[in-house]
Amino acid sequence: MKIVSTITEYKNARRQIGGSLGFVPTMGYLHEGHLSLVRRARSENDFTAASIFVNPSQFGPKEDFATYPRDPDKDLRLLEDEGTDLVFMPAPAEIYPEGYSTWVNVEKITERLEGAVRPGHFRGVATVVCKLFNIAEPTRAYFGQKDAQQVVVVSKMVADLNMNVEIVIVPTVRESDGLAMSSRNVYLDPQERQSALVLWKSLQRAKELWLGGERRADAIRSAMTAMIESEPSAGIEYISIARPDNLEEIEEIRSPVLVSLAVRFGKTRLIDNMMLEA
Ligand code: PAF
């Protein structure tokens, strides 16, 4: 496995790669969710590359950029074990040199849900993903369904800017009790970790109601709200039932919908989602 930290080194390594390249962009602190992306990339491409870069521009001023968990040595071991060919680990100045001033702004869909609560987040995500695609030159890029809105934003950017990369969406990986894997789960104390199970339980309740014939989004949202509010440490930021393509809220479920939610447990903010589709 080749590890590089500059764009020049990456480009030199990329030139040696003939055939298809599967690319997994990450912010490190890898877990089974990331590794499932790497495995999928390996199974569908001749070569696999990953990036590890905690992107400062997607964190708000009051968010956890400085304390975001980092363990590059372990990440590299895990990537090596999965058979990754190439790892790009740039320093922030490599991606945002002094005087950097170009940003990618995907409109409308970035103003809802995560975008409404975390202004500027998707401008940072779209910009870094665009730059990483230009650097990495992948055939396919792999993203987890766990960050559902990120997938919608990246897919829209790729379509609108005619980028030459296929976006592959990989199902969320969960702990055995249903908690979606996330690097931020490490922030939860044992009590919060237990309470956080309500995310998955409320999504399952939504599915149950829908399977039972409930089509009113409000009724499903109310049932989820009641369930989550029964956990004293849970603070709901949003529960959304929306069209999966443009994330517009819907009133009556007639076609597939994305149910997504963001909930705080103490200082930790967790997101999760589920598609309701035939
Ligand atoms: O999902 C993430 O880890 C990040 O948002 C990404 C796509 C690597 C961009 O920094």
PDB file of C-alpha atoms and ligand atoms in Angstrom:
ATOM      1  CA  MET A   1       0.000   0.000   0.000  1.00  0.00           C
ATOM      2  CA  LYS A   2       1.411   3.354  -1.040  1.00  0.00           C
ATOM      3  CA  ILE A   3       0.835   6.313   1.292  1.00  0.00           C
ATOM      4  CA  VAL A   4       1.224   9.845  -0.050  1.00  0.00           C
ATOM      5  CA  SER A   5       0.597  13.276   1.421  1.00  0.00           C
ATOM      6  CA  THR A   6       1.066  15.656  -1.517  1.00  0.00           C
ATOM      7  CA  ILE A   7      -0.975  16.108  -4.678  1.00  0.00           C
ATOM      8  CA  THR A   8       2.147  15.716  -6.829  1.00  0.00           C
ATOM      9  CA  GLU A   9       2.982  12.368  -5.204  1.00  0.00           C
ATOM     10  CA  TYR A  10      -0.624  11.211  -5.618  1.00  0.00           C
ATOM     11  CA  LYS A  11      -0.683  12.195  -9.302  1.00  0.00           C
ATOM     12  CA  ASN A  12       2.587  10.322  -9.894  1.00  0.00           C
ATOM     13  CA  ALA A  13       1.168   7.215  -8.215  1.00  0.00           C
ATOM     14  CA  ARG A  14      -2.128   7.599 -10.098  1.00  0.00           C
ATOM     15  CA  ARG A  15      -0.269   7.563 -13.427  1.00  0.00           C
ATOM     16  CA  GLN A  16       0.979   4.039 -12.643  1.00  0.00           C
ATOM     17  CA  ILE A  17      -2.615   2.794 -12.260  1.00  0.00           C
ATOM     18  CA  GLY A  18      -4.144   1.316 -15.397  1.00  0.00           C
ATOM     19  CA  GLY A  19      -7.747   0.138 -15.301  1.00  0.00           C
ATOM     20  CA  SER A  20     -10.540   1.275 -13.035  1.00  0.00           C
ATOM     21  CA  LEU A  21     -10.010   3.047  -9.699  1.00  0.00           C
ATOM     22  CA  GLY A  22     -12.477   2.876  -6.799  1.00  0.00           C
ATOM     23  CA  PHE A  23     -12.072   5.805  -4.394  1.00  0.00           C
ATOM     24  CA  VAL A  24     -13.224   6.053  -0.760  1.00  0.00           C
ATOM     25  CA  PRO A  25     -12.983   9.572   0.702  1.00  0.00           C
ATOM     26  CA  THR A  26     -12.907   9.541   4.524  1.00  0.00           C
ATOM     27  CA  MET A  27     -12.110  11.738   7.495  1.00  0.00           C
ATOM     28  CA  GLY A  28     -10.325   8.827   9.173  1.00  0.00           C
ATOM     29  CA  TYR A  29     -11.068   7.144  12.515  1.00  0.00           C
ATOM     30  CA  LEU A  30     -12.247   4.262  10.402  1.00  0.00           C
ATOM     31  CA  HIS A  31     -14.883   1.756  11.440  1.00  0.00           C
ATOM     32  CA  GLU A  32     -16.707  -1.145   9.761  1.00  0.00           C
ATOM     33  CA  GLY A  33     -18.858   1.340   7.810  1.00  0.00           C
ATOM     34  CA  HIS A  34     -15.780   2.770   6.064  1.00  0.00           C
ATOM     35  CA  LEU A  35     -14.318  -0.696   5.573  1.00  0.00           C
ATOM     36  CA  SER A  36     -17.526  -1.836   3.856  1.00  0.00           C
ATOM     37  CA  LEU A  37     -16.947   0.995   1.345  1.00  0.00           C
ATOM     38  CA  VAL A  38     -13.371  -0.142   0.771  1.00  0.00           C
ATOM     39  CA  ARG A  39     -14.479  -3.771   0.291  1.00  0.00           C
ATOM     40  CA  ARG A  40     -17.133  -2.733  -2.202  1.00  0.00           C
ATOM     41  CA  ALA A  41     -14.628  -0.521  -4.038  1.00  0.00           C
ATOM     42  CA  ARG A  42     -12.170  -3.402  -4.219  1.00  0.00           C
ATOM     43  CA  SER A  43     -14.795  -5.801  -5.521  1.00  0.00           C
ATOM     44  CA  GLU A  44     -15.810  -3.452  -8.359  1.00  0.00           C
ATOM     45  CA  ASN A  45     -12.486  -1.948  -9.488  1.00  0.00           C
ATOM     46  CA  ASP A  46      -8.957  -2.925 -10.500  1.00  0.00           C
ATOM     47  CA  PHE A  47      -7.414  -0.598  -7.896  1.00  0.00           C
ATOM     48  CA  THR A  48      -8.616   1.029  -4.681  1.00  0.00           C
ATOM     49  CA  ALA A  49      -7.615   4.386  -3.219  1.00  0.00           C
ATOM     50  CA  ALA A  50      -8.757   6.090  -0.009  1.00  0.00           C
ATOM     51  CA  SER A  51      -8.216   9.535   1.416  1.00  0.00           C
ATOM     52  CA  ILE A  52      -7.919  10.488   5.077  1.00  0.00           C
ATOM     53  CA  PHE A  53      -8.522  14.197   5.565  1.00  0.00           C
ATOM     54  CA  VAL A  54     -10.432  15.890   8.377  1.00  0.00           C
ATOM     55  CA  ASN A  55     -11.796  18.701   6.255  1.00  0.00           C
ATOM     56  CA  PRO A  56     -11.826  21.957   8.258  1.00  0.00           C
ATOM     57  CA  SER A  57     -14.217  23.719   5.881  1.00  0.00           C
ATOM     58  CA  GLN A  58     -17.159  21.429   6.646  1.00  0.00           C
ATOM     59  CA  PHE A  59     -17.088  22.156  10.397  1.00  0.00           C
ATOM     60  CA  GLY A  60     -18.869  25.195  11.843  1.00  0.00           C
ATOM     61  CA  PRO A  61     -16.975  27.485  14.247  1.00  0.00           C
ATOM     62  CA  LYS A  62     -18.678  25.854  17.246  1.00  0.00           C
ATOM     63  CA  GLU A  63     -18.291  22.289  15.960  1.00  0.00           C
ATOM     64  CA  ASP A  64     -15.779  19.578  16.821  1.00  0.00           C
ATOM     65  CA  PHE A  65     -13.017  20.055  14.210  1.00  0.00           C
ATOM     66  CA  ALA A  66     -10.239  20.313  16.825  1.00  0.00           C
ATOM     67  CA  THR A  67     -11.469  17.349  18.843  1.00  0.00           C
ATOM     68  CA  TYR A  68     -12.704  15.157  15.951  1.00  0.00           C
ATOM     69  CA  PRO A  69     -11.287  11.676  16.748  1.00  0.00           C
ATOM     70  CA  ARG A  70      -8.104  10.837  14.869  1.00  0.00           C
ATOM     71  CA  ASP A  71      -6.000   7.638  14.788  1.00  0.00           C
ATOM     72  CA  PRO A  72      -4.025   7.617  11.520  1.00  0.00           C
ATOM     73  CA  ASP A  73      -1.792   4.665  12.447  1.00  0.00           C
ATOM     74  CA  LYS A  74      -4.771   2.417  13.106  1.00  0.00           C
ATOM     75  CA  ASP A  75      -6.520   3.732   9.955  1.00  0.00           C
ATOM     76  CA  LEU A  76      -3.512   2.806   7.828  1.00  0.00           C
ATOM     77  CA  ARG A  77      -3.348  -0.676   9.359  1.00  0.00           C
ATOM     78  CA  LEU A  78      -7.038  -1.228   8.623  1.00  0.00           C
ATOM     79  CA  LEU A  79      -6.726   0.049   5.047  1.00  0.00           C
ATOM     80  CA  GLU A  80      -3.691  -2.146   4.462  1.00  0.00           C
ATOM     81  CA  ASP A  81      -5.566  -5.199   5.812  1.00  0.00           C
ATOM     82  CA  GLU A  82      -8.401  -4.481   3.363  1.00  0.00           C
ATOM     83  CA  GLY A  83      -5.967  -4.443   0.439  1.00  0.00           C
ATOM     84  CA  THR A  84      -6.120  -0.705  -0.353  1.00  0.00           C
ATOM     85  CA  ASP A  85      -3.545   0.214  -3.004  1.00  0.00           C
ATOM     86  CA  LEU A  86      -3.123   3.934  -2.427  1.00  0.00           C
ATOM     87  CA  VAL A  87      -3.844   6.317   0.477  1.00  0.00           C
ATOM     88  CA  PHE A  88      -3.876  10.114   0.197  1.00  0.00           C
ATOM     89  CA  MET A  89      -3.348  11.859   3.564  1.00  0.00           C
ATOM     90  CA  PRO A  90      -2.857  15.553   2.884  1.00  0.00           C
ATOM     91  CA  ALA A  91      -2.237  18.316   5.423  1.00  0.00           C
ATOM     92  CA  PRO A  92      -4.845  21.110   5.417  1.00  0.00           C
ATOM     93  CA  ALA A  93      -2.429  23.494   3.587  1.00  0.00           C
ATOM     94  CA  GLU A  94      -2.131  21.002   0.717  1.00  0.00           C
ATOM     95  CA  ILE A  95      -5.880  21.245   0.091  1.00  0.00           C
ATOM     96  CA  TYR A  96      -6.399  24.877   1.136  1.00  0.00           C
ATOM     97  CA  PRO A  97      -3.135  26.735   0.439  1.00  0.00           C
ATOM     98  CA  GLU A  98      -2.855  30.382   1.445  1.00  0.00           C
ATOM     99  CA  GLY A  99      -5.125  32.527  -0.680  1.00  0.00           C
ATOM    100  CA  TYR A 100      -7.504  29.646  -1.456  1.00  0.00           C
ATOM    101  CA  SER A 101     -10.816  31.183  -2.582  1.00  0.00           C
ATOM    102  CA  THR A 102     -12.952  28.811  -4.689  1.00  0.00           C
ATOM    103  CA  TRP A 103     -16.035  27.111  -3.282  1.00  0.00           C
ATOM    104  CA  VAL A 104     -18.655  24.713  -4.637  1.00  0.00           C
ATOM    105  CA  ASN A 105     -22.181  25.584  -3.589  1.00  0.00           C
ATOM    106  CA  VAL A 106     -24.986  23.145  -4.408  1.00  0.00           C
ATOM    107  CA  GLU A 107     -28.166  25.179  -3.969  1.00  0.00           C
ATOM    108  CA  LYS A 108     -31.555  24.369  -2.391  1.00  0.00           C
ATOM    109  CA  ILE A 109     -31.011  20.764  -1.194  1.00  0.00           C
ATOM    110  CA  THR A 110     -28.196  22.044   1.020  1.00  0.00           C
ATOM    111  CA  GLU A 111     -30.516  24.484   2.793  1.00  0.00           C
ATOM    112  CA  ARG A 112     -32.651  21.716   4.361  1.00  0.00           C
ATOM    113  CA  LEU A 113     -32.080  19.220   7.205  1.00  0.00           C
ATOM    114  CA  GLU A 114     -28.356  19.078   8.030  1.00  0.00           C
ATOM    115  CA  GLY A 115     -27.793  22.219   5.966  1.00  0.00           C
ATOM    116  CA  ALA A 116     -30.349  24.187   7.989  1.00  0.00           C
ATOM    117  CA  VAL A 117     -28.783  23.164  11.307  1.00  0.00           C
ATOM    118  CA  ARG A 118     -25.161  23.305  10.075  1.00  0.00           C
ATOM    119  CA  PRO A 119     -24.883  26.338   7.770  1.00  0.00           C
ATOM    120  CA  GLY A 120     -21.919  26.093   5.399  1.00  0.00           C
ATOM    121  CA  HIS A 121     -21.419  22.366   6.078  1.00  0.00           C
ATOM    122  CA  PHE A 122     -22.291  21.208   2.563  1.00  0.00           C
ATOM    123  CA  ARG A 123     -20.308  24.008   0.922  1.00  0.00           C
ATOM    124  CA  GLY A 124     -17.301  22.492   2.696  1.00  0.00           C
ATOM    125  CA  VAL A 125     -18.265  18.931   1.778  1.00  0.00           C
ATOM    126  CA  ALA A 126     -18.977  19.710  -1.907  1.00  0.00           C
ATOM    127  CA  THR A 127     -15.761  21.705  -2.242  1.00  0.00           C
ATOM    128  CA  VAL A 128     -13.500  19.077  -0.720  1.00  0.00           C
ATOM    129  CA  VAL A 129     -15.182  16.195  -2.556  1.00  0.00           C
ATOM    130  CA  CYS A 130     -14.861  18.100  -5.848  1.00  0.00           C
ATOM    131  CA  LYS A 131     -11.165  18.738  -5.146  1.00  0.00           C
ATOM    132  CA  LEU A 132     -10.581  15.126  -4.077  1.00  0.00           C
ATOM    133  CA  PHE A 133     -12.243  13.861  -7.280  1.00  0.00           C
ATOM    134  CA  ASN A 134     -10.037  16.171  -9.374  1.00  0.00           C
ATOM    135  CA  ILE A 135      -6.949  14.925  -7.553  1.00  0.00           C
ATOM    136  CA  ALA A 136      -7.860  11.235  -7.278  1.00  0.00           C
ATOM    137  CA  GLU A 137      -9.394  10.816 -10.769  1.00  0.00           C
ATOM    138  CA  PRO A 138     -11.543   7.860  -9.686  1.00  0.00           C
ATOM    139  CA  THR A 139     -13.728   5.704 -11.917  1.00  0.00           C
ATOM    140  CA  ARG A 140     -16.165   5.211  -9.019  1.00  0.00           C
ATOM    141  CA  ALA A 141     -16.458   6.858  -5.604  1.00  0.00           C
ATOM    142  CA  TYR A 142     -18.066   5.184  -2.595  1.00  0.00           C
ATOM    143  CA  PHE A 143     -20.270   6.876   0.023  1.00  0.00           C
ATOM    144  CA  GLY A 144     -22.316   5.492   2.921  1.00  0.00           C
ATOM    145  CA  GLN A 145     -26.118   5.811   2.990  1.00  0.00           C
ATOM    146  CA  LYS A 146     -25.731   6.819   6.660  1.00  0.00           C
ATOM    147  CA  ASP A 147     -24.986  10.390   5.458  1.00  0.00           C
ATOM    148  CA  ALA A 148     -28.067  10.405   3.226  1.00  0.00           C
ATOM    149  CA  GLN A 149     -28.085  14.125   2.471  1.00  0.00           C
ATOM    150  CA  GLN A 150     -24.364  14.096   1.674  1.00  0.00           C
ATOM    151  CA  VAL A 151     -25.055  11.400  -0.923  1.00  0.00           C
ATOM    152  CA  VAL A 152     -27.812  13.533  -2.490  1.00  0.00           C
ATOM    153  CA  VAL A 153     -25.596  16.641  -2.518  1.00  0.00           C
ATOM    154  CA  VAL A 154     -22.562  14.858  -3.991  1.00  0.00           C
ATOM    155  CA  SER A 155     -24.714  13.130  -6.644  1.00  0.00           C
ATOM    156  CA  LYS A 156     -26.273  16.480  -7.613  1.00  0.00           C
ATOM    157  CA  MET A 157     -22.859  18.137  -7.846  1.00  0.00           C
ATOM    158  CA  VAL A 158     -21.545  15.308 -10.038  1.00  0.00           C
ATOM    159  CA  ALA A 159     -24.610  15.551 -12.339  1.00  0.00           C
ATOM    160  CA  ASP A 160     -24.697  19.362 -12.504  1.00  0.00           C
ATOM    161  CA  LEU A 161     -20.949  19.709 -13.149  1.00  0.00           C
ATOM    162  CA  ASN A 162     -20.793  16.735 -15.550  1.00  0.00           C
ATOM    163  CA  MET A 163     -18.111  15.080 -13.467  1.00  0.00           C
ATOM    164  CA  ASN A 164     -16.724  11.887 -14.869  1.00  0.00           C
ATOM    165  CA  VAL A 165     -17.204   9.641 -11.840  1.00  0.00           C
ATOM    166  CA  GLU A 166     -19.855   7.124 -10.829  1.00  0.00           C
ATOM    167  CA  ILE A 167     -21.226   7.552  -7.296  1.00  0.00           C
ATOM    168  CA  VAL A 168     -21.877   4.251  -5.509  1.00  0.00           C
ATOM    169  CA  ILE A 169     -24.063   4.307  -2.382  1.00  0.00           C
ATOM    170  CA  VAL A 170     -23.374   1.591   0.183  1.00  0.00           C
ATOM    171  CA  PRO A 171     -25.878   0.550   2.920  1.00  0.00           C
ATOM    172  CA  THR A 172     -25.370   1.771   6.503  1.00  0.00           C
ATOM    173  CA  VAL A 173     -23.437  -0.625   8.735  1.00  0.00           C
ATOM    174  CA  ARG A 174     -24.918  -1.031  12.222  1.00  0.00           C
ATOM    175  CA  GLU A 175     -23.734  -2.357  15.560  1.00  0.00           C
ATOM    176  CA  SER A 176     -25.477  -5.608  16.574  1.00  0.00           C
ATOM    177  CA  ASP A 177     -28.038  -3.570  18.579  1.00  0.00           C
ATOM    178  CA  GLY A 178     -28.883  -1.331  15.610  1.00  0.00           C
ATOM    179  CA  LEU A 179     -26.853   1.833  16.328  1.00  0.00           C
ATOM    180  CA  ALA A 180     -25.486   3.142  13.036  1.00  0.00           C
ATOM    181  CA  MET A 181     -21.680   3.117  13.014  1.00  0.00           C
ATOM    182  CA  SER A 182     -20.190   6.592  13.251  1.00  0.00           C
ATOM    183  CA  SER A 183     -16.813   7.973  14.260  1.00  0.00           C
ATOM    184  CA  ARG A 184     -18.716  10.268  16.661  1.00  0.00           C
ATOM    185  CA  ASN A 185     -20.204   7.309  18.631  1.00  0.00           C
ATOM    186  CA  VAL A 186     -16.966   7.399  20.618  1.00  0.00           C
ATOM    187  CA  TYR A 187     -18.199  10.611  22.306  1.00  0.00           C
ATOM    188  CA  LEU A 188     -21.184   8.820  23.914  1.00  0.00           C
ATOM    189  CA  ASP A 189     -20.980   7.830  27.576  1.00  0.00           C
ATOM    190  CA  PRO A 190     -22.513   4.401  28.427  1.00  0.00           C
ATOM    191  CA  GLN A 191     -25.863   5.949  29.383  1.00  0.00           C
ATOM    192  CA  GLU A 192     -26.038   8.021  26.153  1.00  0.00           C
ATOM    193  CA  ARG A 193     -24.919   5.010  24.112  1.00  0.00           C
ATOM    194  CA  GLN A 194     -27.929   3.112  25.489  1.00  0.00           C
ATOM    195  CA  SER A 195     -30.322   6.034  24.880  1.00  0.00           C
ATOM    196  CA  ALA A 196     -29.033   6.438  21.308  1.00  0.00           C
ATOM    197  CA  LEU A 197     -30.643   3.100  20.381  1.00  0.00           C
ATOM    198  CA  VAL A 198     -33.904   5.045  20.180  1.00  0.00           C
ATOM    199  CA  LEU A 199     -32.795   6.382  16.774  1.00  0.00           C
ATOM    200  CA  TRP A 200     -32.921   2.958  15.166  1.00  0.00           C
ATOM    201  CA  LYS A 201     -36.003   1.939  17.172  1.00  0.00           C
ATOM    202  CA  SER A 202     -37.897   5.026  15.996  1.00  0.00           C
ATOM    203  CA  LEU A 203     -36.948   4.310  12.371  1.00  0.00           C
ATOM    204  CA  GLN A 204     -38.184   0.764  12.758  1.00  0.00           C
ATOM    205  CA  ARG A 205     -41.419   2.091  14.273  1.00  0.00           C
ATOM    206  CA  ALA A 206     -41.805   4.339  11.208  1.00  0.00           C
ATOM    207  CA  LYS A 207     -41.396   1.310   8.972  1.00  0.00           C
ATOM    208  CA  GLU A 208     -43.872  -0.728  11.008  1.00  0.00           C
ATOM    209  CA  LEU A 209     -46.510   2.009  10.733  1.00  0.00           C
ATOM    210  CA  TRP A 210     -45.900   2.392   7.008  1.00  0.00           C
ATOM    211  CA  LEU A 211     -46.095  -1.387   6.465  1.00  0.00           C
ATOM    212  CA  GLY A 212     -49.358  -1.310   8.427  1.00  0.00           C
ATOM    213  CA  GLY A 213     -50.784   1.139   5.876  1.00  0.00           C
ATOM    214  CA  GLU A 214     -50.115   4.527   7.528  1.00  0.00           C
ATOM    215  CA  ARG A 215     -49.441   7.069   4.786  1.00  0.00           C
ATOM    216  CA  ARG A 216     -49.700  10.370   6.707  1.00  0.00           C
ATOM    217  CA  ALA A 217     -46.200  11.716   7.267  1.00  0.00           C
ATOM    218  CA  ASP A 218     -47.388  13.690  10.299  1.00  0.00           C
ATOM    219  CA  ALA A 219     -48.713  10.584  12.043  1.00  0.00           C
ATOM    220  CA  ILE A 220     -45.412   8.769  11.506  1.00  0.00           C
ATOM    221  CA  ARG A 221     -43.411  11.815  12.639  1.00  0.00           C
ATOM    222  CA  SER A 222     -45.547  12.133  15.808  1.00  0.00           C
ATOM    223  CA  ALA A 223     -45.046   8.468  16.718  1.00  0.00           C
ATOM    224  CA  MET A 224     -41.280   8.829  16.228  1.00  0.00           C
ATOM    225  CA  THR A 225     -41.214  12.058  18.258  1.00  0.00           C
ATOM    226  CA  ALA A 226     -43.092  10.460  21.175  1.00  0.00           C
ATOM    227  CA  MET A 227     -40.735   7.505  21.177  1.00  0.00           C
ATOM    228  CA  ILE A 228     -37.569   9.624  21.106  1.00  0.00           C
ATOM    229  CA  GLU A 229     -38.882  12.048  23.725  1.00  0.00           C
ATOM    230  CA  SER A 230     -39.361   9.124  26.104  1.00  0.00           C
ATOM    231  CA  GLU A 231     -35.537   9.116  26.383  1.00  0.00           C
ATOM    232  CA  PRO A 232     -34.773  11.968  28.812  1.00  0.00           C
ATOM    233  CA  SER A 233     -31.269  12.652  27.377  1.00  0.00           C
ATOM    234  CA  ALA A 234     -32.467  12.882  23.749  1.00  0.00           C
ATOM    235  CA  GLY A 235     -32.967  16.287  22.103  1.00  0.00           C
ATOM    236  CA  ILE A 236     -34.583  16.121  18.665  1.00  0.00           C
ATOM    237  CA  GLU A 237     -33.156  18.505  16.035  1.00  0.00           C
ATOM    238  CA  TYR A 238     -35.311  17.296  13.185  1.00  0.00           C
ATOM    239  CA  ILE A 239     -37.349  14.343  11.957  1.00  0.00           C
ATOM    240  CA  SER A 240     -37.864  14.520   8.227  1.00  0.00           C
ATOM    241  CA  ILE A 241     -40.023  12.527   5.833  1.00  0.00           C
ATOM    242  CA  ALA A 242     -38.981  13.720   2.414  1.00  0.00           C
ATOM    243  CA  ARG A 243     -38.583  12.922  -1.243  1.00  0.00           C
ATOM    244  CA  PRO A 244     -35.238  11.143  -1.610  1.00  0.00           C
ATOM    245  CA  ASP A 245     -34.196  13.113  -4.714  1.00  0.00           C
ATOM    246  CA  ASN A 246     -34.709  16.729  -3.583  1.00  0.00           C
ATOM    247  CA  LEU A 247     -35.362  16.287   0.164  1.00  0.00           C
ATOM    248  CA  GLU A 248     -38.646  18.209   0.008  1.00  0.00           C
ATOM    249  CA  GLU A 249     -40.919  17.325   2.926  1.00  0.00           C
ATOM    250  CA  ILE A 250     -44.034  15.428   1.932  1.00  0.00           C
ATOM    251  CA  GLU A 251     -47.461  15.153   3.591  1.00  0.00           C
ATOM    252  CA  GLU A 252     -48.736  11.900   2.165  1.00  0.00           C
ATOM    253  CA  ILE A 253     -46.502   8.946   1.306  1.00  0.00           C
ATOM    254  CA  ARG A 254     -47.275   7.768  -2.221  1.00  0.00           C
ATOM    255  CA  SER A 255     -43.798   6.860  -3.494  1.00  0.00           C
ATOM    256  CA  PRO A 256     -40.471   5.982  -1.809  1.00  0.00           C
ATOM    257  CA  VAL A 257     -39.506   8.402   0.964  1.00  0.00           C
ATOM    258  CA  LEU A 258     -36.425   9.056   3.025  1.00  0.00           C
ATOM    259  CA  VAL A 259     -37.064   9.196   6.764  1.00  0.00           C
ATOM    260  CA  SER A 260     -34.116  10.960   8.404  1.00  0.00           C
ATOM    261  CA  LEU A 261     -33.416  12.404  11.798  1.00  0.00           C
ATOM    262  CA  ALA A 262     -30.839  14.232  13.877  1.00  0.00           C
ATOM    263  CA  VAL A 263     -30.889  13.886  17.649  1.00  0.00           C
ATOM    264  CA  ARG A 264     -28.566  15.169  20.367  1.00  0.00           C
ATOM    265  CA  PHE A 265     -27.494  13.002  23.296  1.00  0.00           C
ATOM    266  CA  GLY A 266     -25.638  15.284  25.676  1.00  0.00           C
ATOM    267  CA  LYS A 267     -22.954  16.949  23.556  1.00  0.00           C
ATOM    268  CA  THR A 268     -23.126  14.344  20.800  1.00  0.00           C
ATOM    269  CA  ARG A 269     -25.206  14.863  17.704  1.00  0.00           C
ATOM    270  CA  LEU A 270     -26.180  11.697  15.808  1.00  0.00           C
ATOM    271  CA  ILE A 271     -27.969  11.223  12.493  1.00  0.00           C
ATOM    272  CA  ASP A 272     -29.629   8.195  10.962  1.00  0.00           C
ATOM    273  CA  ASN A 273     -32.107   7.404   8.203  1.00  0.00           C
ATOM    274  CA  MET A 274     -34.160   4.758   6.470  1.00  0.00           C
ATOM    275  CA  MET A 275     -35.841   4.513   3.075  1.00  0.00           C
ATOM    276  CA  LEU A 276     -39.475   3.485   2.997  1.00  0.00           C
ATOM    277  CA  GLU A 277     -39.939   1.824  -0.347  1.00  0.00           C
ATOM    278  CA  ALA A 278     -41.768  -1.146  -1.748  1.00  0.00           C
TER     279      ALA A 278
HETATM  280  O1  PAF B   1     -18.356  11.591   4.978  1.00  0.00           O
HETATM  281  C1  PAF B   1     -17.238  12.055   5.271  1.00  0.00           C
HETATM  282  O2  PAF B   1     -16.436  11.446   5.986  1.00  0.00           O
HETATM  283  C2  PAF B   1     -16.851  13.422   4.736  1.00  0.00           C
HETATM  284  O3  PAF B   1     -17.947  14.277   4.706  1.00  0.00           O
HETATM  285  C3  PAF B   1     -16.141  13.374   3.368  1.00  0.00           C
HETATM  286  C4  PAF B   1     -17.044  12.819   2.293  1.00  0.00           C
HETATM  287  C5  PAF B   1     -14.892  12.503   3.473  1.00  0.00           C
HETATM  288  C6  PAF B   1     -15.708  14.777   2.952  1.00  0.00           C
HETATM  289  O4  PAF B   1     -14.851  15.354   3.878  1.00  0.00           O
END
